XYZ file of C-alpha atoms in Angstrom:
169
model
C 89.669 -101.285 24.875
C 92.414 -101.885 27.451
C 92.196 -105.332 29.050
C 93.698 -106.274 32.386
C 93.237 -109.017 34.878
C 92.337 -108.204 38.456
C 93.625 -111.690 39.305
C 97.065 -110.684 37.970
C 97.007 -107.488 40.020
C 95.846 -109.407 43.087
C 98.721 -111.867 42.621
C 101.292 -109.067 42.504
C 99.831 -107.227 45.498
C 99.423 -110.365 47.600
C 103.133 -111.098 47.084
C 103.910 -107.868 48.948
C 104.315 -105.509 45.980
C 102.252 -102.509 44.953
C 100.568 -101.706 41.676
C 100.117 -98.064 40.751
C 97.868 -96.797 37.979
C 98.069 -93.072 37.211
C 98.549 -90.618 34.377
C 102.041 -90.583 32.843
C 103.172 -87.406 34.604
C 102.396 -88.815 38.037
C 104.207 -92.081 37.314
C 107.256 -90.257 35.936
C 107.270 -87.972 38.993
C 107.196 -91.046 41.274
C 110.259 -92.465 39.488
C 112.045 -89.099 39.684
C 111.291 -88.763 43.392
C 112.595 -92.291 44.087
C 115.823 -91.539 42.194
C 116.449 -88.228 43.941
C 115.590 -89.612 47.407
C 117.959 -92.559 46.967
C 115.175 -95.128 47.287
C 115.518 -98.519 45.632
C 112.577 -99.596 43.488
C 111.720 -101.292 40.226
C 109.144 -99.649 37.979
C 107.301 -101.390 35.140
C 106.431 -98.576 32.765
C 104.732 -97.867 29.490
C 107.025 -97.026 26.591
C 106.043 -93.330 26.888
C 106.838 -93.277 30.628
C 110.162 -95.065 30.069
C 111.096 -92.561 27.351
C 110.145 -89.621 29.592
C 112.235 -90.945 32.505
C 115.246 -91.571 30.244
C 114.939 -88.106 28.688
C 114.917 -86.556 32.155
C 117.702 -88.696 33.617
C 120.191 -89.208 30.779
C 121.317 -85.630 30.303
C 124.566 -84.982 28.417
C 126.270 -84.377 31.771
C 125.073 -87.677 33.299
C 126.088 -89.547 30.134
C 129.548 -87.990 30.343
C 129.936 -88.481 34.103
C 128.861 -92.139 34.013
C 130.765 -93.039 30.852
C 127.611 -94.351 29.179
C 128.277 -95.309 25.552
C 126.561 -97.351 22.845
C 127.204 -101.083 23.078
C 129.207 -102.019 19.999
C 127.909 -104.303 17.292
C 130.717 -106.731 18.166
C 129.722 -106.861 21.845
C 126.055 -107.355 20.935
C 127.065 -110.207 18.602
C 129.143 -111.785 21.383
C 126.209 -111.497 23.811
C 124.052 -113.323 21.287
C 126.576 -116.006 20.273
C 128.184 -116.729 23.671
C 125.290 -116.079 26.035
C 122.302 -116.815 23.790
C 120.596 -113.507 24.536
C 118.780 -112.042 21.562
C 119.155 -108.303 22.118
C 119.825 -106.235 19.059
C 117.911 -103.041 19.746
C 119.214 -99.879 21.405
C 121.771 -100.649 24.083
C 124.024 -98.413 26.177
C 126.400 -99.313 28.985
C 129.384 -97.914 30.797
C 132.619 -99.873 31.065
C 134.406 -100.409 34.369
C 137.997 -101.554 34.627
C 138.724 -104.074 37.393
C 142.012 -103.994 39.296
C 142.912 -107.249 37.496
C 142.630 -105.442 34.142
C 139.328 -106.984 32.964
C 136.721 -104.615 31.584
C 133.125 -104.952 32.783
C 130.496 -103.830 30.324
C 127.270 -105.024 28.719
C 128.581 -108.553 28.055
C 129.702 -109.066 31.652
C 126.456 -107.527 32.938
C 124.422 -110.038 30.902
C 126.735 -112.861 31.992
C 126.266 -111.911 35.655
C 122.503 -111.616 35.163
C 122.354 -115.135 33.702
C 124.445 -116.468 36.569
C 122.200 -114.839 39.192
C 118.748 -115.162 37.581
C 118.976 -117.642 34.686
C 118.991 -117.182 30.905
C 115.189 -117.272 30.630
C 114.740 -114.439 33.139
C 117.291 -112.261 31.354
C 115.840 -112.996 27.913
C 112.311 -112.288 29.148
C 113.269 -108.668 29.869
C 114.360 -108.209 26.265
C 111.208 -109.871 24.943
C 108.960 -107.216 26.494
C 106.988 -105.347 23.850
C 104.646 -102.961 25.668
C 106.398 -102.733 29.045
C 109.799 -101.354 30.008
C 111.637 -101.787 33.303
C 113.526 -99.093 35.203
C 115.654 -100.126 38.173
C 116.024 -97.141 40.503
C 119.134 -97.057 42.690
C 119.716 -100.787 42.207
C 121.694 -102.480 44.947
C 123.330 -105.179 42.835
C 127.103 -105.099 42.623
C 129.085 -105.487 39.428
C 131.376 -108.482 39.928
C 134.452 -109.154 37.811
C 134.016 -112.543 36.116
C 137.786 -113.192 36.202
C 138.831 -112.410 39.792
C 135.338 -112.180 41.354
C 136.110 -108.803 42.952
C 133.199 -106.463 43.569
C 133.835 -103.444 41.385
C 133.767 -100.122 43.191
C 132.227 -98.120 40.371
C 128.550 -98.710 39.602
C 127.459 -100.209 36.313
C 125.013 -98.071 34.320
C 122.846 -99.432 31.535
C 119.994 -98.391 29.307
C 118.479 -100.834 26.831
C 115.354 -100.664 24.712
C 113.230 -102.131 27.504
C 115.479 -102.145 30.579
C 117.482 -99.459 32.293
C 118.692 -97.962 35.529
C 118.727 -94.563 37.166
C 120.807 -93.770 40.233
C 120.808 -90.885 42.647
C 123.107 -88.171 41.264
C 126.755 -88.602 42.078
C-alpha cells in the first residue's frame, strides 16, 4: 500500500507551493501545457511520468536543434573525481561555447550547481530513486566558469532523474 505523510504535504503547501495528485496523463499534460505556455515550474514526477514527458519533448528534431548529446565517460569521471558527484547513469547535455573559448557542458553545469546550491543539494537530486525532477522553462543562466560571462545560448540537460524542457525555439 502507498504510504504518504499529510504532514509532509502540509509542509510543502504551507511554504507556498502546490502538491498535485492525478493520473499520469493529467500530470504529463500539465507539464506539456507549462512548457508550451512558457511558464516556469518544477515538477516532481514518478519515473513513468518523467519518461512520458521526455518521450514527448526530446524528439529527434529537438535533440538536433539543441545539440543534446550523451555525456562522455571521461566527463562523467571528471564530474565524479573533481566535483565529488556520483552520477553514472544516463546523462545528456548540450555544449555551449563561450566567447572566451571555454566550452560549457555537463561538468560546468554541475560545477555551477554546486557553487549556487551546494554539493549536498546537487548530489541529492542524483540520489533520488522513485522521484524524478523536470525543470520547465528554467530561468537560470549558464555562466562561463573562466570569464564569468552569461552565455547567450541555453543549457539543456536530461539525466536519469533530472531534466529540463523549454518552450520550443
